[in-house]
Amino acid sequence: MATEVNVPTLGESITEATVGEWLKQPGDAVAADEPIASLETDKVSVEVPSPVSGVMGQHAVQVGDTVEVGALLATIEAGDGAPAQAPAPQPAVTESPKAAAPSGETPPVAGGYGNHGATPVTSDAPAALSPSVRRAVLETGVDPSTVTGSGRDGRLTKEDIAAAASAKTTAPAPSAPASAPAAAPSSGRGEERVKMTRLRQTVAKRLKEAQNTAAMLTTFNDVDMSAVIEARAKYKDLFEKKHGVRLGFMGFFVKAATMALKDIPAVNAQIQGDEIVYHDYADISVAVSAPNGLVVPVIRDAQNLSVAGIEKTIGDFGRRAKDGTLKMDEMKGGTFTISNGGVFGSLMSTPIINPPQSAVLGLHRIEDRPVVVNGQVVVRPMMYLALSYDHRLIDGREAVTFLVALKNAIEDPTRILIDL
């Protein structure tokens, strides 16, 4: 007797999802609670477990289909099942610029830095790859069947493909046979049309909604990072040994931000209808890189956490974002956002508010610049700070005061210790 597997409850206000990938193919042995499919929602990817042990039946929907909560995904047939077999081979992907990109992924830029000398992915490549891994395979030309996965259940990650590509480029290239004909240069100008992922559609909608609704303004300041860099260099080894996590800059900024939010409560408030809601707590949303794009989990009650507690929370978010195991409840309800574009090399930006929040802090790269200190021109490691805020609620004076309070705490970290 077959057991139906339906789309589970996905969270508050989420009624549908997109089938991201099938983790089990028809005929594969399935254990109870073993993931058989991955669904993409507006916020995260959700794995669907099998309710019983048995053999994977037929898929009721295909990758890329939109399914509603409660809809039939597949069936699990009774029986012991055979060992999981390799998925059916996919059609070969050629080097033609018009080859279709994986659903939900951004295509390589035509004529740009896409597949330079990449070997086409053949039909021997496994089909059960995440969209980001398939994209990495297309860009690098690495044969995924030759790479050992480091992800959950031995699955490949983008990092695995990147490492294999790096090893491939450093290895000595074999001499080409004399009889091999030279490859004809590509002369076409290709275009690709791919469907936006559900996450990207939601991000686009919310960001445009923020621009249309809020009276957005950005105020800038800069901060001398000398004291934090010195403290980090002095204590990072002891910190990691004691707390089991690396000491980064985000711990300092999150802690300093909670102090500044306490002094300037409007920056931590929200507009709801014709009312202003002030919070006596700071739930800080932090942007974290995930395989399908940036996600923004929330550090709850950050004002009560030490720098070590903040770093542990951020480290946990980063690991689970990479594994795709963040929960939707962990990305709801923030009161203030910090986005660190500096890790990607950004010098300056105007971040966009994450509704219904009223402000977002943008951090940028640290670089040595000449500054005047006590009448002398000296070189210091400086960072630009950007605070985008809803001018309907936050006045310019409050925005500037917030940034100055943050600047003072970072330039003199002792203030963080004595809550000054």
GROMACS .gro file of C-alpha atoms in nm:
model
  420
    1MET     CA    1   0.000   0.000   0.000
    2ALA     CA    2   0.134   0.339  -0.099
    3THR     CA    3   0.176   0.624   0.151
    4GLU     CA    4   0.123   0.976   0.022
    5VAL     CA    5   0.378   1.249   0.092
    6ASN     CA    6   0.218   1.593   0.095
    7VAL     CA    7   0.355   1.947   0.115
    8PRO     CA    8   0.395   2.019   0.489
    9THR     CA    9   0.293   2.337   0.670
   10LEU     CA   10   0.554   2.592   0.570
   11GLY     CA   11   0.502   2.863   0.828
   12GLU     CA   12   0.277   3.151   0.907
   13SER     CA   13   0.128   3.322   0.598
   14ILE     CA   14   0.322   3.093   0.359
   15THR     CA   15   0.080   2.891   0.146
   16GLU     CA   16   0.294   2.768  -0.144
   17ALA     CA   17   0.648   2.678  -0.244
   18THR     CA   18   0.854   2.576  -0.545
   19VAL     CA   19   1.001   2.229  -0.588
   20GLY     CA   20   1.376   2.291  -0.572
   21GLU     CA   21   1.513   1.940  -0.621
   22TRP     CA   22   1.432   1.575  -0.569
   23LEU     CA   23   1.668   1.403  -0.325
   24LYS     CA   24   1.523   1.058  -0.398
   25GLN     CA   25   1.437   0.908  -0.735
   26PRO     CA   26   1.170   0.642  -0.811
   27GLY     CA   27   1.294   0.302  -0.696
   28ASP     CA   28   1.533   0.437  -0.432
   29ALA     CA   29   1.518   0.292  -0.081
   30VAL     CA   30   1.383   0.545   0.167
   31ALA     CA   31   1.411   0.542   0.546
   32ALA     CA   32   1.157   0.701   0.776
   33ASP     CA   33   1.227   1.074   0.826
   34GLU     CA   34   1.483   1.073   0.545
   35PRO     CA   35   1.455   1.385   0.321
   36ILE     CA   36   1.315   1.307  -0.022
   37ALA     CA   37   1.268   1.657  -0.166
   38SER     CA   38   1.366   2.019  -0.113
   39LEU     CA   39   1.111   2.300  -0.141
   40GLU     CA   40   1.198   2.667  -0.189
   41THR     CA   41   0.980   2.915  -0.003
   42ASP     CA   42   0.988   3.293   0.010
   43LYS     CA   43   1.257   3.276   0.279
   44VAL     CA   44   1.437   2.941   0.303
   45SER     CA   45   1.463   2.594   0.155
   46VAL     CA   46   1.265   2.326   0.339
   47GLU     CA   47   1.343   1.955   0.319
   48VAL     CA   48   1.044   1.721   0.310
   49PRO     CA   49   1.100   1.396   0.507
   50SER     CA   50   0.945   1.060   0.427
   51PRO     CA   51   0.679   0.960   0.683
   52VAL     CA   52   0.759   0.588   0.647
   53SER     CA   53   1.026   0.348   0.529
   54GLY     CA   54   0.987   0.190   0.187
   55VAL     CA   55   1.061   0.250  -0.178
   56MET     CA   56   1.030   0.586  -0.351
   57GLY     CA   57   0.730   0.588  -0.581
   58GLN     CA   58   0.651   0.824  -0.866
   59HIS     CA   59   0.698   1.199  -0.837
   60ALA     CA   60   0.365   1.380  -0.860
   61VAL     CA   61   0.532   1.712  -0.948
   62GLN     CA   62   0.851   1.819  -1.122
   63VAL     CA   63   1.139   2.045  -1.025
   64GLY     CA   64   1.031   2.407  -1.072
   65ASP     CA   65   0.659   2.339  -1.015
   66THR     CA   66   0.469   2.554  -0.765
   67VAL     CA   67   0.285   2.351  -0.501
   68GLU     CA   68   0.044   2.451  -0.227
   69VAL     CA   69   0.043   2.332   0.132
   70GLY     CA   70  -0.120   1.988   0.146
   71ALA     CA   71  -0.064   1.909  -0.220
   72LEU     CA   72   0.060   1.562  -0.319
   73LEU     CA   73   0.436   1.546  -0.381
   74ALA     CA   74   0.501   1.172  -0.423
   75THR     CA   75   0.420   0.830  -0.286
   76ILE     CA   76   0.623   0.583  -0.082
   77GLU     CA   77   0.560   0.222  -0.175
   78ALA     CA   78   0.579  -0.064   0.074
   79GLY     CA   79   0.885  -0.289   0.066
   80ASP     CA   80   1.243  -0.305   0.178
   81GLY     CA   81   1.369  -0.130  -0.131
   82ALA     CA   82   1.695  -0.158  -0.318
   83PRO     CA   83   1.998   0.059  -0.253
   84ALA     CA   84   1.953   0.410  -0.387
   85GLN     CA   85   2.047   0.414  -0.752
   86ALA     CA   86   2.196   0.693  -0.950
   87PRO     CA   87   1.939   0.934  -1.093
   88ALA     CA   88   1.856   0.915  -1.459
   89PRO     CA   89   2.117   1.095  -1.667
   90GLN     CA   90   2.043   1.447  -1.782
   91PRO     CA   91   2.086   1.569  -2.138
   92ALA     CA   92   2.435   1.693  -2.210
   93VAL     CA   93   2.489   2.065  -2.170
   94THR     CA   94   2.684   2.209  -2.459
   95GLU     CA   95   2.900   2.516  -2.470
   96SER     CA   96   2.650   2.696  -2.689
   97PRO     CA   97   2.571   3.040  -2.542
   98LYS     CA   98   2.203   2.958  -2.582
   99ALA     CA   99   2.212   2.653  -2.357
  100ALA     CA  100   1.944   2.671  -2.090
  101ALA     CA  101   2.064   2.766  -1.739
  102PRO     CA  102   1.934   2.575  -1.434
  103SER     CA  103   1.595   2.697  -1.321
  104GLY     CA  104   1.613   2.980  -1.071
  105GLU     CA  105   1.980   3.064  -1.127
  106THR     CA  106   2.128   3.373  -1.285
  107PRO     CA  107   2.281   3.287  -1.623
  108PRO     CA  108   2.645   3.354  -1.706
  109VAL     CA  109   2.701   3.694  -1.866
  110ALA     CA  110   2.723   3.650  -2.240
  111GLY     CA  111   3.071   3.726  -2.362
  112GLY     CA  112   3.184   3.791  -2.004
  113TYR     CA  113   3.353   3.580  -1.740
  114GLY     CA  114   3.137   3.272  -1.765
  115ASN     CA  115   3.275   2.947  -1.911
  116HIS     CA  116   3.632   3.034  -2.007
  117GLY     CA  117   3.763   2.709  -2.144
  118ALA     CA  118   3.509   2.513  -1.941
  119THR     CA  119   3.443   2.153  -2.029
  120PRO     CA  120   3.075   2.090  -2.099
  121VAL     CA  121   2.884   1.899  -1.834
  122THR     CA  122   2.808   1.558  -1.978
  123SER     CA  123   2.516   1.328  -1.922
  124ASP     CA  124   2.721   1.136  -1.662
  125ALA     CA  125   2.683   1.422  -1.410
  126PRO     CA  126   2.446   1.357  -1.119
  127ALA     CA  127   2.107   1.520  -1.145
  128ALA     CA  128   2.048   1.573  -0.771
  129LEU     CA  129   2.255   1.891  -0.747
  130SER     CA  130   2.132   2.213  -0.592
  131PRO     CA  131   2.084   2.506  -0.833
  132SER     CA  132   2.393   2.685  -0.698
  133VAL     CA  133   2.608   2.374  -0.744
  134ARG     CA  134   2.477   2.321  -1.098
  135ARG     CA  135   2.566   2.680  -1.176
  136ALA     CA  136   2.918   2.628  -1.036
  137VAL     CA  137   2.955   2.313  -1.246
  138LEU     CA  138   2.856   2.502  -1.560
  139GLU     CA  139   3.095   2.788  -1.488
  140THR     CA  140   3.399   2.579  -1.396
  141GLY     CA  141   3.354   2.273  -1.616
  142VAL     CA  142   3.429   2.040  -1.323
  143ASP     CA  143   3.287   1.689  -1.357
  144PRO     CA  144   3.075   1.652  -1.038
  145SER     CA  145   3.105   1.273  -1.046
  146THR     CA  146   3.478   1.310  -0.969
  147VAL     CA  147   3.431   1.533  -0.663
  148THR     CA  148   3.365   1.411  -0.309
  149GLY     CA  149   3.088   1.612  -0.141
  150SER     CA  150   3.140   1.771   0.201
  151GLY     CA  151   2.777   1.870   0.258
  152ARG     CA  152   2.508   1.685   0.446
  153ASP     CA  153   2.473   1.320   0.339
  154GLY     CA  154   2.777   1.364   0.115
  155ARG     CA  155   2.609   1.619  -0.112
  156LEU     CA  156   2.822   1.856  -0.319
  157THR     CA  157   2.854   2.223  -0.225
  158LYS     CA  158   2.970   2.523  -0.424
  159GLU     CA  159   3.291   2.518  -0.220
  160ASP     CA  160   3.359   2.158  -0.327
  161ILE     CA  161   3.328   2.255  -0.693
  162ALA     CA  162   3.541   2.567  -0.644
  163ALA     CA  163   3.815   2.366  -0.473
  164ALA     CA  164   3.810   2.108  -0.752
  165ALA     CA  165   3.829   2.383  -1.013
  166SER     CA  166   4.124   2.542  -0.833
  167ALA     CA  167   4.307   2.210  -0.822
  168LYS     CA  168   4.228   2.160  -1.189
  169THR     CA  169   4.380   2.494  -1.290
  170THR     CA  170   4.698   2.439  -1.089
  171ALA     CA  171   4.757   2.091  -1.230
  172PRO     CA  172   4.984   2.075  -1.538
  173ALA     CA  173   4.778   2.073  -1.851
  174PRO     CA  174   4.825   1.762  -2.068
  175SER     CA  175   4.961   1.822  -2.413
  176ALA     CA  176   4.694   1.812  -2.679
  177PRO     CA  177   4.722   1.539  -2.948
  178ALA     CA  178   4.874   1.668  -3.267
  179SER     CA  179   4.576   1.546  -3.467
  180ALA     CA  180   4.317   1.730  -3.254
  181PRO     CA  181   4.151   2.004  -3.460
  182ALA     CA  182   4.151   2.356  -3.318
  183ALA     CA  183   3.821   2.462  -3.162
  184ALA     CA  184   3.637   2.720  -3.369
  185PRO     CA  185   3.590   3.050  -3.182
  186SER     CA  186   3.236   3.136  -3.083
  187SER     CA  187   3.097   3.430  -3.279
  188GLY     CA  188   2.740   3.441  -3.148
  189ARG     CA  189   2.583   3.688  -2.905
  190GLY     CA  190   2.371   3.473  -2.678
  191GLU     CA  191   2.084   3.548  -2.447
  192GLU     CA  192   1.924   3.334  -2.182
  193ARG     CA  193   1.586   3.368  -2.017
  194VAL     CA  194   1.547   3.199  -1.678
  195LYS     CA  195   1.271   3.213  -1.421
  196MET     CA  196   1.345   3.403  -1.102
  197THR     CA  197   1.362   3.191  -0.789
  198ARG     CA  198   1.086   3.239  -0.535
  199LEU     CA  199   1.336   3.391  -0.292
  200ARG     CA  200   1.456   3.643  -0.551
  201GLN     CA  201   1.099   3.735  -0.645
  202THR     CA  202   1.018   3.803  -0.279
  203VAL     CA  203   1.334   4.008  -0.228
  204ALA     CA  204   1.257   4.217  -0.537
  205LYS     CA  205   0.899   4.276  -0.425
  206ARG     CA  206   0.990   4.376  -0.070
  207LEU     CA  207   1.273   4.607  -0.170
  208LYS     CA  208   1.057   4.790  -0.423
  209GLU     CA  209   0.778   4.811  -0.168
  210ALA     CA  210   1.024   4.971   0.076
  211GLN     CA  211   1.124   5.231  -0.183
  212ASN     CA  212   0.761   5.308  -0.266
  213THR     CA  213   0.645   5.334   0.096
  214ALA     CA  214   0.924   5.478   0.309
  215ALA     CA  215   1.069   5.828   0.282
  216MET     CA  216   1.417   5.683   0.261
  217LEU     CA  217   1.729   5.884   0.331
  218THR     CA  218   2.091   5.776   0.393
  219THR     CA  219   2.337   5.943   0.629
  220PHE     CA  220   2.709   5.861   0.627
  221ASN     CA  221   2.994   5.871   0.874
  222ASP     CA  222   3.333   5.705   0.898
  223VAL     CA  223   3.502   5.524   1.184
  224ASP     CA  224   3.863   5.461   1.278
  225MET     CA  225   3.896   5.084   1.324
  226SER     CA  226   4.240   5.098   1.492
  227ALA     CA  227   4.121   5.016   1.845
  228VAL     CA  228   3.899   4.724   1.740
  229ILE     CA  229   4.168   4.581   1.512
  230GLU     CA  230   4.422   4.605   1.794
  231ALA     CA  231   4.187   4.439   2.045
  232ARG     CA  232   4.101   4.164   1.798
  233ALA     CA  233   4.467   4.093   1.718
  234LYS     CA  234   4.555   4.084   2.089
  235TYR     CA  235   4.276   3.858   2.209
  236LYS     CA  236   4.156   3.655   1.910
  237ASP     CA  237   4.347   3.338   2.003
  238LEU     CA  238   4.236   3.345   2.368
  239PHE     CA  239   3.883   3.431   2.258
  240GLU     CA  240   3.860   3.135   2.021
  241LYS     CA  241   4.014   2.900   2.277
  242LYS     CA  242   3.765   3.001   2.546
  243HIS     CA  243   3.446   3.046   2.343
  244GLY     CA  244   3.505   2.811   2.050
  245VAL     CA  245   3.432   3.079   1.791
  246ARG     CA  246   3.644   3.334   1.606
  247LEU     CA  247   3.638   3.696   1.715
  248GLY     CA  248   3.516   3.909   1.427
  249PHE     CA  249   3.410   4.270   1.381
  250MET     CA  250   3.035   4.203   1.373
  251GLY     CA  251   3.028   4.125   1.745
  252PHE     CA  252   3.158   4.474   1.822
  253PHE     CA  253   2.919   4.645   1.579
  254VAL     CA  254   2.610   4.454   1.695
  255LYS     CA  255   2.686   4.530   2.059
  256ALA     CA  256   2.760   4.896   1.985
  257ALA     CA  257   2.440   4.919   1.778
  258THR     CA  258   2.225   4.787   2.065
  259MET     CA  259   2.369   5.060   2.290
  260ALA     CA  260   2.302   5.329   2.031
  261LEU     CA  261   1.946   5.198   1.974
  262LYS     CA  262   1.880   5.229   2.347
  263ASP     CA  263   1.986   5.595   2.334
  264ILE     CA  264   1.797   5.669   2.010
  265PRO     CA  265   1.479   5.452   2.034
  266ALA     CA  266   1.325   5.595   1.715
  267VAL     CA  267   1.584   5.409   1.507
  268ASN     CA  268   1.457   5.084   1.663
  269ALA     CA  269   1.088   5.170   1.617
  270GLN     CA  270   0.833   5.088   1.347
  271ILE     CA  271   0.533   5.260   1.190
  272GLN     CA  272   0.215   5.054   1.207
  273GLY     CA  273  -0.081   5.238   1.056
  274ASP     CA  274  -0.106   5.573   1.233
  275GLU     CA  275   0.093   5.452   1.535
  276ILE     CA  276   0.463   5.431   1.620
  277VAL     CA  277   0.568   5.110   1.796
  278TYR     CA  278   0.877   5.146   2.017
  279HIS     CA  279   1.068   4.837   2.132
  280ASP     CA  280   1.254   4.799   2.461
  281TYR     CA  281   1.454   4.515   2.307
  282ALA     CA  282   1.687   4.491   2.008
  283ASP     CA  283   1.629   4.202   1.768
  284ILE     CA  284   1.911   4.255   1.520
  285SER     CA  285   1.876   4.113   1.169
  286VAL     CA  286   2.213   4.024   1.017
  287ALA     CA  287   2.262   3.953   0.648
  288VAL     CA  288   2.422   3.610   0.593
  289SER     CA  289   2.533   3.459   0.262
  290ALA     CA  290   2.351   3.139   0.161
  291PRO     CA  291   2.372   2.925  -0.155
  292ASN     CA  292   2.056   3.083  -0.299
  293GLY     CA  293   2.141   3.440  -0.197
  294LEU     CA  294   2.146   3.652   0.116
  295VAL     CA  295   1.920   3.560   0.405
  296VAL     CA  296   1.859   3.771   0.715
  297PRO     CA  297   1.827   3.571   1.039
  298VAL     CA  298   1.757   3.757   1.363
  299ILE     CA  299   1.969   3.775   1.680
  300ARG     CA  300   1.698   3.783   1.948
  301ASP     CA  301   1.748   4.014   2.250
  302ALA     CA  302   2.093   4.112   2.128
  303GLN     CA  303   2.108   4.379   2.399
  304ASN     CA  304   2.140   4.101   2.659
  305LEU     CA  305   2.421   3.915   2.480
  306SER     CA  306   2.795   3.959   2.522
  307VAL     CA  307   3.025   4.001   2.223
  308ALA     CA  308   3.103   3.629   2.257
  309GLY     CA  309   2.733   3.538   2.259
  310ILE     CA  310   2.674   3.749   1.950
  311GLU     CA  311   2.967   3.591   1.764
  312LYS     CA  312   2.845   3.241   1.854
  313THR     CA  313   2.497   3.320   1.723
  314ILE     CA  314   2.627   3.468   1.399
  315GLY     CA  315   2.862   3.173   1.346
  316ASP     CA  316   2.574   2.931   1.395
  317PHE     CA  317   2.360   3.126   1.148
  318GLY     CA  318   2.641   3.120   0.890
  319ARG     CA  319   2.689   2.743   0.914
  320ARG     CA  320   2.319   2.665   0.894
  321ALA     CA  321   2.264   2.913   0.610
  322LYS     CA  322   2.528   2.723   0.411
  323ASP     CA  323   2.361   2.391   0.494
  324GLY     CA  324   2.012   2.527   0.420
  325THR     CA  325   1.883   2.442   0.769
  326LEU     CA  326   1.780   2.788   0.890
  327LYS     CA  327   1.420   2.798   1.012
  328MET     CA  328   1.169   3.052   0.889
  329ASP     CA  329   1.092   3.165   1.244
  330GLU     CA  330   1.457   3.266   1.277
  331MET     CA  331   1.417   3.524   1.000
  332LYS     CA  332   1.108   3.704   1.125
  333GLY     CA  333   1.055   3.989   1.367
  334GLY     CA  334   1.378   4.188   1.354
  335THR     CA  335   1.373   4.550   1.469
  336PHE     CA  336   1.698   4.670   1.307
  337THR     CA  337   1.928   4.533   1.033
  338ILE     CA  338   2.306   4.533   0.988
  339SER     CA  339   2.444   4.446   0.644
  340ASN     CA  340   2.818   4.400   0.593
  341GLY     CA  341   2.898   4.467   0.230
  342GLY     CA  342   3.261   4.515   0.321
  343VAL     CA  343   3.325   4.140   0.309
  344PHE     CA  344   3.263   4.165  -0.068
  345GLY     CA  345   3.483   4.474  -0.107
  346SER     CA  346   3.217   4.747  -0.103
  347LEU     CA  347   3.356   5.095  -0.034
  348MET     CA  348   3.022   5.273   0.014
  349SER     CA  349   2.653   5.200  -0.045
  350THR     CA  350   2.302   5.313   0.039
  351PRO     CA  351   2.132   5.004   0.186
  352ILE     CA  352   1.756   4.962   0.155
  353ILE     CA  353   1.532   4.924   0.460
  354ASN     CA  354   1.394   4.581   0.543
  355PRO     CA  355   1.019   4.649   0.607
  356PRO     CA  356   0.860   4.695   0.853
  357GLN     CA  357   1.186   4.809   1.010
  358SER     CA  358   1.272   5.177   0.994
  359ALA     CA  359   1.650   5.168   0.957
  360VAL     CA  360   1.941   4.959   0.829
  361LEU     CA  361   2.313   5.000   0.897
  362GLY     CA  362   2.559   4.931   0.616
  363LEU     CA  363   2.919   4.836   0.694
  364HIS     CA  364   3.191   4.860   0.431
  365ARG     CA  365   3.549   4.759   0.366
  366ILE     CA  366   3.834   4.874   0.585
  367GLU     CA  367   4.112   5.057   0.405
  368ASP     CA  368   4.406   5.272   0.506
  369ARG     CA  369   4.337   5.643   0.447
  370PRO     CA  370   4.511   5.964   0.552
  371VAL     CA  371   4.330   6.143   0.834
  372VAL     CA  372   4.418   6.436   1.058
  373VAL     CA  373   4.470   6.346   1.427
  374ASN     CA  374   4.582   6.614   1.671
  375GLY     CA  375   4.694   6.836   1.384
  376GLN     CA  376   4.901   6.562   1.222
  377VAL     CA  377   4.825   6.370   0.901
  378VAL     CA  378   4.839   6.000   0.984
  379VAL     CA  379   4.732   5.680   0.810
  380ARG     CA  380   4.450   5.493   0.982
  381PRO     CA  381   4.229   5.193   0.890
  382MET     CA  382   3.898   5.361   0.815
  383MET     CA  383   3.551   5.230   0.736
  384TYR     CA  384   3.250   5.415   0.598
  385LEU     CA  385   2.920   5.364   0.781
  386ALA     CA  386   2.584   5.421   0.612
  387LEU     CA  387   2.249   5.447   0.791
  388SER     CA  388   1.943   5.435   0.566
  389TYR     CA  389   1.626   5.529   0.752
  390ASP     CA  390   1.260   5.616   0.712
  391HIS     CA  391   1.246   5.995   0.737
  392ARG     CA  392   0.877   5.974   0.827
  393LEU     CA  393   0.983   5.846   1.168
  394ILE     CA  394   1.351   5.927   1.214
  395ASP     CA  395   1.480   6.283   1.192
  396GLY     CA  396   1.822   6.368   1.057
  397ARG     CA  397   1.940   6.469   1.404
  398GLU     CA  398   1.852   6.127   1.540
  399ALA     CA  399   2.021   5.948   1.251
  400VAL     CA  400   2.342   6.148   1.295
  401THR     CA  401   2.335   6.103   1.672
  402PHE     CA  402   2.298   5.727   1.628
  403LEU     CA  403   2.599   5.708   1.395
  404VAL     CA  404   2.811   5.925   1.626
  405ALA     CA  405   2.725   5.702   1.924
  406LEU     CA  406   2.818   5.396   1.718
  407LYS     CA  407   3.142   5.561   1.602
  408ASN     CA  408   3.241   5.651   1.959
  409ALA     CA  409   3.185   5.295   2.083
  410ILE     CA  410   3.388   5.138   1.802
  411GLU     CA  411   3.676   5.386   1.831
  412ASP     CA  412   3.686   5.334   2.209
  413PRO     CA  413   3.565   4.977   2.281
  414THR     CA  414   3.596   5.041   2.656
  415ARG     CA  415   3.261   5.220   2.622
  416ILE     CA  416   3.105   4.885   2.533
  417LEU     CA  417   3.236   4.730   2.854
  418ILE     CA  418   3.110   5.009   3.081
  419ASP     CA  419   2.787   5.077   2.882
  420LEU     CA  420   2.875   5.438   2.805
   0.00000   0.00000   0.00000
